[in-house]
mmCIF file of C-alpha atoms and ligand atoms in Angstrom:
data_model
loop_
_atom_site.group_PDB
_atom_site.id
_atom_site.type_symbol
_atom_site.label_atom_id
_atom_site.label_comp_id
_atom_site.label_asym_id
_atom_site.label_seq_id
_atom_site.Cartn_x
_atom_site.Cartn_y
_atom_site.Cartn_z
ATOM 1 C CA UNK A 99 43.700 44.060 152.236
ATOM 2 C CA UNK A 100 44.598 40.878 153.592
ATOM 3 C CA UNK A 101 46.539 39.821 149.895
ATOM 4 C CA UNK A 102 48.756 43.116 151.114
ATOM 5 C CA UNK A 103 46.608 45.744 148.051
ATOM 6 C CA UNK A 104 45.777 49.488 149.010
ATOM 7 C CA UNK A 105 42.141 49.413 148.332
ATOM 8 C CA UNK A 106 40.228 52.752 147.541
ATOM 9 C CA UNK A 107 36.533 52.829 148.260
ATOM 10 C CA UNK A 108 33.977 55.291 146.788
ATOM 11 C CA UNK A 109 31.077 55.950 149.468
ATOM 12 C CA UNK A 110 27.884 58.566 148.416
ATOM 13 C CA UNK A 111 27.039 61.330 150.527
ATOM 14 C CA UNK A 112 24.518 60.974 152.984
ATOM 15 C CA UNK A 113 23.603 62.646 156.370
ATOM 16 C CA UNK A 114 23.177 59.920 158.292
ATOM 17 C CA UNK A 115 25.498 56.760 159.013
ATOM 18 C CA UNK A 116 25.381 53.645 156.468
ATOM 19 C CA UNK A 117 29.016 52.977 157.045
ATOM 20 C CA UNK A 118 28.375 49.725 159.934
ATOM 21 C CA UNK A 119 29.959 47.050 157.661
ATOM 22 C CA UNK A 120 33.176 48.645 157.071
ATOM 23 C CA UNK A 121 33.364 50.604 160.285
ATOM 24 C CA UNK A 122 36.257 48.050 161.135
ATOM 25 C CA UNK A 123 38.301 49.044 158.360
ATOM 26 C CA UNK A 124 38.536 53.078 158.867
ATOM 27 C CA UNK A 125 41.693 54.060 159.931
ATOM 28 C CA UNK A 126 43.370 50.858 158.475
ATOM 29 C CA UNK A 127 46.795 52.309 156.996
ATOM 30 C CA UNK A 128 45.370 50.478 153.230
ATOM 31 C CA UNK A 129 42.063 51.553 153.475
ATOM 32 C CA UNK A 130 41.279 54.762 151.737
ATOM 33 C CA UNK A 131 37.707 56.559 151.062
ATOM 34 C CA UNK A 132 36.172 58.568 148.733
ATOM 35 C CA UNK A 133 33.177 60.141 147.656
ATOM 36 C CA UNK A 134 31.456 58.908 144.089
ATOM 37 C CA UNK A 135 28.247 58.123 142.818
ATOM 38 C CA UNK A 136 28.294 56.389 139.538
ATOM 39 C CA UNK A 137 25.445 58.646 138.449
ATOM 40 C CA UNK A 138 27.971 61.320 138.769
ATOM 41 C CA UNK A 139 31.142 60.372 135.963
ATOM 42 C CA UNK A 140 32.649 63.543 136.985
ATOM 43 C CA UNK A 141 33.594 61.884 140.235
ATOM 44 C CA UNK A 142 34.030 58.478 138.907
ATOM 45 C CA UNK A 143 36.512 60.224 136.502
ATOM 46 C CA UNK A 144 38.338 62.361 139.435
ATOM 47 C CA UNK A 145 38.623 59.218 141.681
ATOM 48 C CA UNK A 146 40.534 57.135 138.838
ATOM 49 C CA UNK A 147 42.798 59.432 137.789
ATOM 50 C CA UNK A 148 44.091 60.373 141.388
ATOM 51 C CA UNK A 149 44.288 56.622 142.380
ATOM 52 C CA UNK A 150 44.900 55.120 138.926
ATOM 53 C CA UNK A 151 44.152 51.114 139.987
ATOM 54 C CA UNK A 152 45.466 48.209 138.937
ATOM 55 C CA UNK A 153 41.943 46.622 139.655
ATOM 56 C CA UNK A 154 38.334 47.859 139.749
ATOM 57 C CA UNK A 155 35.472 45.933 141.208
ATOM 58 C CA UNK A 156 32.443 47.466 140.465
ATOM 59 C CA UNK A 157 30.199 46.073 142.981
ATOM 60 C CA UNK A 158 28.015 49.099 143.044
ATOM 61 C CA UNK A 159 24.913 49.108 141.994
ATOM 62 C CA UNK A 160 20.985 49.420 143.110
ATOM 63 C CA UNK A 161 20.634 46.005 143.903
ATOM 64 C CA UNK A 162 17.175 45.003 145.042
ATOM 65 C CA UNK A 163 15.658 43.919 142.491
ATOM 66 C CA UNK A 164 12.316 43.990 143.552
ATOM 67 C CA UNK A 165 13.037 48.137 144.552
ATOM 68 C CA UNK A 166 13.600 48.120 140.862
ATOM 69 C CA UNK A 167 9.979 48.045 139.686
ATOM 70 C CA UNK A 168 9.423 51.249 141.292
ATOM 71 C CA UNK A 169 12.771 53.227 140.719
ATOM 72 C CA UNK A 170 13.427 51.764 137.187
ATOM 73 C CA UNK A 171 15.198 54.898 135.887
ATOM 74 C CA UNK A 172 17.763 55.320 138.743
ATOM 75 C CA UNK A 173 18.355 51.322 138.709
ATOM 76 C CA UNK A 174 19.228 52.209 134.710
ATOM 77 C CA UNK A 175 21.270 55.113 135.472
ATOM 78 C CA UNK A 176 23.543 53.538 137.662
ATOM 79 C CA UNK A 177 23.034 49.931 137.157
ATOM 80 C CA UNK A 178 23.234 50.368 133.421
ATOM 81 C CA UNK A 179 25.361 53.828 132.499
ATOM 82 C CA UNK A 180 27.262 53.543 135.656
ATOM 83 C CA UNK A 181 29.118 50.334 134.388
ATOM 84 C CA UNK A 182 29.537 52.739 131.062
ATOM 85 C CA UNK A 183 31.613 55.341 133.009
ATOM 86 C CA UNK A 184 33.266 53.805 134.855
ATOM 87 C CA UNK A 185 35.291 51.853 131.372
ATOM 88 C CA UNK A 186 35.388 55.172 130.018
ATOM 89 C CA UNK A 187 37.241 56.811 132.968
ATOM 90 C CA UNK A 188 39.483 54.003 132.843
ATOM 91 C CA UNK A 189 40.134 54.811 128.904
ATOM 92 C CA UNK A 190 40.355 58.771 129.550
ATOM 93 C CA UNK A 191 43.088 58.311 132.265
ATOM 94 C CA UNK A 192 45.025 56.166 129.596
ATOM 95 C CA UNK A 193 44.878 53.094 131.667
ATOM 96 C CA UNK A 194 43.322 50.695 129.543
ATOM 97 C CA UNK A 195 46.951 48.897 129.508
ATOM 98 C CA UNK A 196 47.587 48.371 132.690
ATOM 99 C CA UNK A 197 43.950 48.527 134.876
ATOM 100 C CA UNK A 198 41.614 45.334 135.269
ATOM 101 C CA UNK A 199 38.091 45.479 135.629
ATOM 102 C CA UNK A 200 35.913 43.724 137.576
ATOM 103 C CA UNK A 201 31.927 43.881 136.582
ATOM 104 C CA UNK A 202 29.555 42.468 138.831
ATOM 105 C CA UNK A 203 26.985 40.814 136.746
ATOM 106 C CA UNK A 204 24.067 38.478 137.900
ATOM 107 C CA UNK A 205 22.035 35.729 137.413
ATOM 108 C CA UNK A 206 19.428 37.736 137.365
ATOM 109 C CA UNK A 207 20.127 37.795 133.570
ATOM 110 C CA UNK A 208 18.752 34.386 133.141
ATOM 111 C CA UNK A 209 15.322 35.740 134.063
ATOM 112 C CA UNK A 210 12.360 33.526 132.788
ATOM 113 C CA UNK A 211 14.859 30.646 132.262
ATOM 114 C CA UNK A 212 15.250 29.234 129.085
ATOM 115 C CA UNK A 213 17.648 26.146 130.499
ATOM 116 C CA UNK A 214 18.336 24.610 133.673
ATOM 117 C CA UNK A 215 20.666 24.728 135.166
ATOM 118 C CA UNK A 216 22.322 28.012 133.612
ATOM 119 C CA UNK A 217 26.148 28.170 132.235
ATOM 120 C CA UNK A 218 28.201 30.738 130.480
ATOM 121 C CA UNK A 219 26.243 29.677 127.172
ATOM 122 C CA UNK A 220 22.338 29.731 128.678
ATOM 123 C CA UNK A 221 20.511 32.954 126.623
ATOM 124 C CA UNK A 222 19.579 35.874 128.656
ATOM 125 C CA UNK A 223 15.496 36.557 129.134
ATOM 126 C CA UNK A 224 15.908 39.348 131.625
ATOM 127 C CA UNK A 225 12.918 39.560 134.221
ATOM 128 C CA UNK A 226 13.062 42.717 135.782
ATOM 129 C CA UNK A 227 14.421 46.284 134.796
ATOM 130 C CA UNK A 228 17.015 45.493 137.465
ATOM 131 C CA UNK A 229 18.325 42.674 135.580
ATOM 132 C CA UNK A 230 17.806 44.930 131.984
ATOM 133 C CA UNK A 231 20.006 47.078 133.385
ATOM 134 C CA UNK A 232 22.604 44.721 134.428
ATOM 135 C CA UNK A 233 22.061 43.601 130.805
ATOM 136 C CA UNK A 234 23.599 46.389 129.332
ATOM 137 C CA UNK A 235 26.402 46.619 131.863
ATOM 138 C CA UNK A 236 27.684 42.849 130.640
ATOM 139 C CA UNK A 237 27.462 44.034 127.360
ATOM 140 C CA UNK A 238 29.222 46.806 127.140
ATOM 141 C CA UNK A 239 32.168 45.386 129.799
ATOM 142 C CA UNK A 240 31.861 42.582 126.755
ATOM 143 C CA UNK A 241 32.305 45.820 124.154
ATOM 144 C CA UNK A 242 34.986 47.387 125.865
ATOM 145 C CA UNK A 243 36.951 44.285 125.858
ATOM 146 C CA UNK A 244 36.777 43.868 122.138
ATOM 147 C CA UNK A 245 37.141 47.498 120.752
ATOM 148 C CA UNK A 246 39.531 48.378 123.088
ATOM 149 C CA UNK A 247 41.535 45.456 124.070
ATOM 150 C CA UNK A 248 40.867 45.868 127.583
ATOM 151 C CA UNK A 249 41.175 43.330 130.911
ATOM 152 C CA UNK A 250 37.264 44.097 131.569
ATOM 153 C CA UNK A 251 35.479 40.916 132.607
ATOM 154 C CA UNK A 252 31.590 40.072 134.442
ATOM 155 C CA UNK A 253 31.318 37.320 136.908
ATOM 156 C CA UNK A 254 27.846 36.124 136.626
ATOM 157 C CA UNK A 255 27.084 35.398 139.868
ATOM 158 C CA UNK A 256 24.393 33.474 141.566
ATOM 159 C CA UNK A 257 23.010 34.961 145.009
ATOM 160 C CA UNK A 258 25.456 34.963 147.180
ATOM 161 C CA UNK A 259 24.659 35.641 150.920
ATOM 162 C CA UNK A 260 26.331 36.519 154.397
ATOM 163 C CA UNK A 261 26.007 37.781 157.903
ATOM 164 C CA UNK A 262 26.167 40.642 156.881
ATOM 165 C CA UNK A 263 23.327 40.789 153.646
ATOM 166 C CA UNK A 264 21.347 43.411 153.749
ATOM 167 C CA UNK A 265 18.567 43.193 155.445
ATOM 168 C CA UNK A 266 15.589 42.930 153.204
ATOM 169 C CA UNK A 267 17.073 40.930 150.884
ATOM 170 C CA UNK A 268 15.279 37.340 151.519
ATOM 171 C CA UNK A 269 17.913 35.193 153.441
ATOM 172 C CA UNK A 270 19.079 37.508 155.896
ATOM 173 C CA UNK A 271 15.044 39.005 156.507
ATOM 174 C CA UNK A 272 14.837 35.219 157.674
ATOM 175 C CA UNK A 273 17.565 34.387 159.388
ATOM 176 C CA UNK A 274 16.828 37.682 161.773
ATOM 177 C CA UNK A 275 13.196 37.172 161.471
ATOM 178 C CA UNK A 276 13.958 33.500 162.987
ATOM 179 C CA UNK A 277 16.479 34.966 165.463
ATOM 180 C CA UNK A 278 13.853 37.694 166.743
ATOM 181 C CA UNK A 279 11.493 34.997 166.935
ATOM 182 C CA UNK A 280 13.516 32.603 168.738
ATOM 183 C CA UNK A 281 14.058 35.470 171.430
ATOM 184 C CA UNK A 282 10.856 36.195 171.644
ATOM 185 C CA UNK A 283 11.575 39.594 169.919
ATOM 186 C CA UNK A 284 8.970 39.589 166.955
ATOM 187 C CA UNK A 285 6.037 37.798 166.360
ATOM 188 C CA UNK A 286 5.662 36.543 162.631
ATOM 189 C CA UNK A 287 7.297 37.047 159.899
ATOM 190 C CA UNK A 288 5.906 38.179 156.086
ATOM 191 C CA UNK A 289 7.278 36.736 153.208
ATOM 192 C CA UNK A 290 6.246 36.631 149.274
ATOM 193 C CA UNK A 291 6.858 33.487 146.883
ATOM 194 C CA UNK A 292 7.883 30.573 149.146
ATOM 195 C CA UNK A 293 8.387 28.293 145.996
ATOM 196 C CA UNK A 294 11.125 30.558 144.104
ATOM 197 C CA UNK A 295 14.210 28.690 144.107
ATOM 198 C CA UNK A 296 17.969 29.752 144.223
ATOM 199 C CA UNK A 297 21.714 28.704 144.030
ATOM 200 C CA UNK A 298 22.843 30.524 147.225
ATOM 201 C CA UNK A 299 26.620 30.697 148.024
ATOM 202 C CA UNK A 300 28.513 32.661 150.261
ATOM 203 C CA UNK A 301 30.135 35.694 149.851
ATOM 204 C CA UNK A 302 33.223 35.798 151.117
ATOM 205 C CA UNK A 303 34.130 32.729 148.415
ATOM 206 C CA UNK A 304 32.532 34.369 145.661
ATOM 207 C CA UNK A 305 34.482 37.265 146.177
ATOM 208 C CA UNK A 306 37.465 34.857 146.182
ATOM 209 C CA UNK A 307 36.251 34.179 143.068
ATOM 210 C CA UNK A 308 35.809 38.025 141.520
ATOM 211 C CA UNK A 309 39.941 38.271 142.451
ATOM 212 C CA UNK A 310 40.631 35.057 140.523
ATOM 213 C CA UNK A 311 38.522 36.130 137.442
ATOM 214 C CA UNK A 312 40.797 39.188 137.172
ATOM 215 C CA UNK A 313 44.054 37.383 138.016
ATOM 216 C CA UNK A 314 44.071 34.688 134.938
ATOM 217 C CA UNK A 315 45.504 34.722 132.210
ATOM 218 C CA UNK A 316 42.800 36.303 130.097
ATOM 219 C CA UNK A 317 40.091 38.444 130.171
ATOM 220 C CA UNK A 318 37.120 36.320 130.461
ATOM 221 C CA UNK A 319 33.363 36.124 132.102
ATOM 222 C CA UNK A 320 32.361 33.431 134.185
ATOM 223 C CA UNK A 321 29.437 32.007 135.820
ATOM 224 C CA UNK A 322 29.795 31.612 139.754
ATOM 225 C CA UNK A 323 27.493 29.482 141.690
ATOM 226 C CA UNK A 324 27.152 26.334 144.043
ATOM 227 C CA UNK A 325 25.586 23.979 141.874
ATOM 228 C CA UNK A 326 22.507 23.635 144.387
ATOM 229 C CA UNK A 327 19.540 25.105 144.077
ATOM 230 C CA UNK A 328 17.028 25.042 147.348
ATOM 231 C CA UNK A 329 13.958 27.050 147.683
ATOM 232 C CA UNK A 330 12.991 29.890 149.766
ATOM 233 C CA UNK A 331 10.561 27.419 152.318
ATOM 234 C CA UNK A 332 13.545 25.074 152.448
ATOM 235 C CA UNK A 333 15.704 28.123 153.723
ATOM 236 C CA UNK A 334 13.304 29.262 156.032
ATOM 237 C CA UNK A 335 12.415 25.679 157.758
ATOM 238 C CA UNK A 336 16.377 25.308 158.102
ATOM 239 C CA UNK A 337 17.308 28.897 159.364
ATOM 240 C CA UNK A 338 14.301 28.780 161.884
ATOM 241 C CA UNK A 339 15.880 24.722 163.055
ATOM 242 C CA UNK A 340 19.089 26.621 163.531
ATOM 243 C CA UNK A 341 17.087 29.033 165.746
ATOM 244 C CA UNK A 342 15.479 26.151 167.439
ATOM 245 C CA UNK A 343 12.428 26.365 166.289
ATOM 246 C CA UNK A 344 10.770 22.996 164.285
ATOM 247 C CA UNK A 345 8.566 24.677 161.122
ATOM 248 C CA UNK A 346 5.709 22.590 159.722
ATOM 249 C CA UNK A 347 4.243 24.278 156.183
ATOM 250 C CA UNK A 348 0.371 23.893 155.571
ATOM 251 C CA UNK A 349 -1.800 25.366 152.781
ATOM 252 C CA UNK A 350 -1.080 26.857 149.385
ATOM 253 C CA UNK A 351 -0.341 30.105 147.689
ATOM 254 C CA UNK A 352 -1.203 32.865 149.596
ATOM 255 C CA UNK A 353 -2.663 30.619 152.045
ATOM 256 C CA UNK A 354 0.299 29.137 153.311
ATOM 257 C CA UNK A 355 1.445 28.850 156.371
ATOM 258 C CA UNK A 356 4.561 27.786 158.805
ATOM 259 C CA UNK A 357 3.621 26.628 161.981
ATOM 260 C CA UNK A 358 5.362 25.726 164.893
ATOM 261 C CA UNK A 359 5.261 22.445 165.228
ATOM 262 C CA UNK A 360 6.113 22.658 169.218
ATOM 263 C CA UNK A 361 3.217 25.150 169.943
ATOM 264 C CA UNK A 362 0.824 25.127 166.767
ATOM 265 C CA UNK A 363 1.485 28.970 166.389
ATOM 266 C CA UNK A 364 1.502 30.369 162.600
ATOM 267 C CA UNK A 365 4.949 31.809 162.393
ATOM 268 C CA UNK A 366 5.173 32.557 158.969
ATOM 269 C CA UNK A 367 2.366 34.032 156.495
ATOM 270 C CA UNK A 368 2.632 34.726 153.309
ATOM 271 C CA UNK A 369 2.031 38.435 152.141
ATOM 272 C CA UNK A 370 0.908 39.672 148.270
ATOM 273 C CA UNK A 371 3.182 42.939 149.174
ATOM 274 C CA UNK A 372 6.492 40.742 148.262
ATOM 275 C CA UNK A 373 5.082 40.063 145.188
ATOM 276 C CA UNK A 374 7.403 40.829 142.392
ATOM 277 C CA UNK A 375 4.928 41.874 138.713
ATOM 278 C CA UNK A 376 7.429 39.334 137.524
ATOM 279 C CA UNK A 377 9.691 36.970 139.438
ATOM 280 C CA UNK A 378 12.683 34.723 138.613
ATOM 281 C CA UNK A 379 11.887 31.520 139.718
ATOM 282 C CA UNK A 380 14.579 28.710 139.090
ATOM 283 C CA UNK A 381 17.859 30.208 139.108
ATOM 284 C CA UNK A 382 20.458 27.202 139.498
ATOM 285 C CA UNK A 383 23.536 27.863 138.339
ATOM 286 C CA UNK A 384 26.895 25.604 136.665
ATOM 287 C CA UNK A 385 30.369 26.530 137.850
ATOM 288 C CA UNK A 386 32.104 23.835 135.823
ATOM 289 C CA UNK A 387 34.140 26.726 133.927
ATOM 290 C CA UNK A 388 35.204 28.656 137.204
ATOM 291 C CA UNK A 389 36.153 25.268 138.874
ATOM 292 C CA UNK A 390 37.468 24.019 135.801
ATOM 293 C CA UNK A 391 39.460 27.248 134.857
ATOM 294 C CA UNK A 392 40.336 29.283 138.047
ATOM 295 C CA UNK A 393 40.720 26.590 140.503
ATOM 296 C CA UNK A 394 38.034 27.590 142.281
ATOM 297 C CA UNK A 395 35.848 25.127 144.801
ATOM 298 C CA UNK A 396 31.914 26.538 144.461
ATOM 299 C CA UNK A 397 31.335 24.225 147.796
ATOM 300 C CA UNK A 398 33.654 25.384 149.930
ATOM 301 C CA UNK A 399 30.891 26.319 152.298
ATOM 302 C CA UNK A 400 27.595 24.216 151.989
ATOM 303 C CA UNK A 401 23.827 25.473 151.998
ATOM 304 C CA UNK A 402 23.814 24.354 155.719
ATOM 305 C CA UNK A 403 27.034 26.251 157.125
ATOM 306 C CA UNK A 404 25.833 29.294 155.095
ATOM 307 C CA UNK A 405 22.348 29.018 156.484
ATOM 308 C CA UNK A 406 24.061 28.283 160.249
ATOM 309 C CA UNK A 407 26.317 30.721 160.194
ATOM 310 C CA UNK A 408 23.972 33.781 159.261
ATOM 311 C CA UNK A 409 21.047 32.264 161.749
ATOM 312 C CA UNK A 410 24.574 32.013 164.691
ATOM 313 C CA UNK A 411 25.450 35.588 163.877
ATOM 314 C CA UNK A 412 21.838 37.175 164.297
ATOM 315 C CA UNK A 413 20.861 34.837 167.279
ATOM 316 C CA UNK A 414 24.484 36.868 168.679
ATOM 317 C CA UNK A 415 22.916 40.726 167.493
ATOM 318 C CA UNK A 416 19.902 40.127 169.090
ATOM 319 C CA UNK A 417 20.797 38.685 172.547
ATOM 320 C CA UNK A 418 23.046 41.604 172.090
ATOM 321 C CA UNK A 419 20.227 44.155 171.582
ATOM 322 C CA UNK A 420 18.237 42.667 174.478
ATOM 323 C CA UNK A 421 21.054 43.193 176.249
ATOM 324 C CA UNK A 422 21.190 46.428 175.784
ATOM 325 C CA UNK A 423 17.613 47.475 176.164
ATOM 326 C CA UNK A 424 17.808 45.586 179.889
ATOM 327 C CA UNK A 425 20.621 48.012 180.728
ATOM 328 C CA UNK A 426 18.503 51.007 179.267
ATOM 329 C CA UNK A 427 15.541 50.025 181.102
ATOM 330 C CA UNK A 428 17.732 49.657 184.361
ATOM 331 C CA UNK A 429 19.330 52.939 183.827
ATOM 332 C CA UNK A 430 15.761 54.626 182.727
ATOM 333 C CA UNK A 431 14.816 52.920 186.110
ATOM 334 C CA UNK A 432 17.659 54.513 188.274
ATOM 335 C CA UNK A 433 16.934 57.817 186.796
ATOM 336 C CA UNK A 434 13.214 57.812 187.379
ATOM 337 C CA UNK A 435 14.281 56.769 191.595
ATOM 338 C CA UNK A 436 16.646 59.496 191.521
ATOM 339 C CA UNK A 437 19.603 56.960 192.133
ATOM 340 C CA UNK A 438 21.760 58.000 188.951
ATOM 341 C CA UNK A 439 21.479 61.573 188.034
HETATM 342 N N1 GDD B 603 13.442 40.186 149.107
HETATM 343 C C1 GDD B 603 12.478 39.287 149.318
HETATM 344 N N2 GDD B 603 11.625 39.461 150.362
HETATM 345 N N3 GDD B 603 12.381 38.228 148.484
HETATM 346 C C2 GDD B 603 11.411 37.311 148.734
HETATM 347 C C3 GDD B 603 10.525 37.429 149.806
HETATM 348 C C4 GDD B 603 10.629 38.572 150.662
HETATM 349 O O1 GDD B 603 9.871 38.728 151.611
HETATM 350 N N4 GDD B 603 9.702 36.351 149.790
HETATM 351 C C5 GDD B 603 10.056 35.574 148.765
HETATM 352 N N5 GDD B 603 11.086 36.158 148.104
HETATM 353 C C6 GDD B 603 11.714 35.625 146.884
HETATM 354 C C7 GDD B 603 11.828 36.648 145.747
HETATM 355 O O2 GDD B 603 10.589 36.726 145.051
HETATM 356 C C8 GDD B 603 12.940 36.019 144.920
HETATM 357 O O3 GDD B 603 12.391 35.076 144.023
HETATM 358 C C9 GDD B 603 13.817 35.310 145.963
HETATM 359 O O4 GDD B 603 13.047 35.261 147.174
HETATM 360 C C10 GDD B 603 15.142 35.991 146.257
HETATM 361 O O5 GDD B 603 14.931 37.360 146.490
HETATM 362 P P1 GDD B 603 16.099 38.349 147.032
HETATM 363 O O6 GDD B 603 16.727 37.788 148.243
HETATM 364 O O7 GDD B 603 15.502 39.719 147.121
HETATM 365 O O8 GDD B 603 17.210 38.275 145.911
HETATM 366 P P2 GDD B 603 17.133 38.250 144.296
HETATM 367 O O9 GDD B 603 17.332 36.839 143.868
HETATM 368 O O10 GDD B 603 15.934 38.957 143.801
HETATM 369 O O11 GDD B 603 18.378 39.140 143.900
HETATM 370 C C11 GDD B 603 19.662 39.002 144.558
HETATM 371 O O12 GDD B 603 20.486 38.095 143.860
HETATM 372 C C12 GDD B 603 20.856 38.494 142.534
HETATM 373 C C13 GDD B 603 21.786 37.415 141.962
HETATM 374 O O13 GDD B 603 21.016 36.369 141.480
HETATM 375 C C14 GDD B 603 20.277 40.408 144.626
HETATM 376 O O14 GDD B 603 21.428 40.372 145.430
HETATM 377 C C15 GDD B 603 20.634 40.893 143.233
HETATM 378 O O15 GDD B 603 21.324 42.140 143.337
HETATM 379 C C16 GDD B 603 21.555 39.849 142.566
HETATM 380 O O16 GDD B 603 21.855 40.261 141.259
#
């Protein structure tokens, strides 16, 4: 909105609220809404041909990739077809000419990693059928392209994190975990593999990034990632510092442990639950082609401002939260004396 576009968003029904993160946006003159699923191509269909874009991102997806060990057919359905009909509502509205496509693709496709780090050229061993899925959407955005001559293109992308990630996905489940803790709000926190290591980046550059892909000159895919890879007890130790909180990791496996070093409490444990029956362990990616061919800077924001500014943003929700249960427990006070009715 800010580069001046009119941007159309497709939301699912649901009876209650999921809208928080773009609650700011509603009633912005550019900002439109409308209800699709991308199991559903009539709607997908309907919502193209009344907006007919000049861009699509298709960020939409089930995403968890863990949740997609136990809802494998959905995560194919939407994940995998989804991608499917969207390119063909584009093609049906005649607007293979004149729309560009955005696919969001993933790391994820690297899977049991046959090279390190991974580039635009690394072979796919998909690990999950979240990232099978996402296998199929590349290809056929790669298909579409070819038999059709259209702009369709996948950014590979490496994690890429904010304050406002989800909350179970592994960064942000620490850095409010750590924030809670810090306030004295929770007591431990539960993770699974401690040793799994990522390229995390923020979001708001890679999606900098996803813009860039589909304003060059060709359509092309690219890989998108910091360069860095750090592992999940390296982002924990520095997102509980940032808390203020000094972690100390003992033991092995299931067995280990963060302590605080101030106080000797265990703070973190390590539970079997967030066990994946197969995990990607070494994603690190190489942006050389991106910075090479868009422009684009992959460390425009480091590991340490990312991690900082998630941990700064839920220290900020929490003291807010506490705040308001103090004036709920005042007011639940007052009523109980009779001195607000
Ligand atoms: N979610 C989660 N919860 N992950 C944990 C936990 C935990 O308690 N403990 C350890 N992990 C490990 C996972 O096993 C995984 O190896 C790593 O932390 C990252 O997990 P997630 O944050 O859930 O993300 P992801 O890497 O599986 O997938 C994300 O990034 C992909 C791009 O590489 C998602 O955003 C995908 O949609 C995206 O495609």
């Amino acid at each position: 909105m800010e580069k001046g576009y009119d941007v159309h968003g497709t939301i699912r029904r649901s009876s209650v609220d999921y809208r928080e993160r773009i609650a700011h946006l509603e009633g912005h003159p550019n900002f439109h809404l409308h209800y699709a699923d991308l199991g559903d191509s009539m709607s997908i269909l309907q919502v193209v041909k009344k907006v007919r874009p000049d861009e699509i991102y298709n960020l939409a997806a089930q995403s968890h990739v863990q949740v997609s060990f136990d809802s494998p057919e959905f995560t194919a359905d939407v994940d995998a077809t989804g991608v499917l009909r969207i390119l063909e509502a584009v093609r049906q509205c005649d607007l293979t000419d004149t729309c560009r496509i955005y696919q969001a693709s993933t790391s994820e496709l690297y899977g049991k990693v046959e090279q390190v780090p991974q580039d635009e050229h690394t072979p796919f061993h998909p690990y999950s059928p979240y990232a099978v899925a996402k296998l199929y959407g590349y290809w056929i955005v790669k298909e579409y392209r070819e038999a059709y001559d259209m702009f369709c293109c996948s950014g590979i992308l490496f994690n890429h994190e904010s304050e406002r990630r989800g909350e179970t996905f592994v960064t942000r489940k620490i850095t409010l975990a750590a924030a809670r803790i810090a306030q004295g709000k929770q007591d431990k926190l539960y993770l699974g593999n401690l040793s799994s290591l990522r390229d995390w980046g923020y979001a708001k550059d890679y999606v900098e990034c996803m813009w860039l892909i589909l304003q060059n000159d060709k359509p092309e895919d690219f890989v998108i990632a910091t360069g860095e890879q750090h592992s999940v007890r390296e982002f924990c130790q520095l997102a509980f510092r940032y808390a203020g909180i000094e972690l100390r990791f003992e033991g092995e496996g299931e067995n280990e442990k963060g302590i605080d070093v101030k106080t000797g409490k265990v703070l973190v444990e390590v539970s079997p639950d967030f066990y994946r029956p197969t995990d990607v362990v070494n994603l690190w990616g190489n942006p050389a082609k991106a910075k090479r061919e868009l422009g684009w800077n992959p460390q425009k924001t480091t590991f340490e401002q990312l991690v900082k500014l998630m941990v700064e943003a839920d220290m900020a929700k929490v003291a807010v939260e506490r705040a308001g249960e103090r004036v709920r427990t005042n007011l639940e006070e007052y009523l109980e004396k009779g001195i607000v009715k």
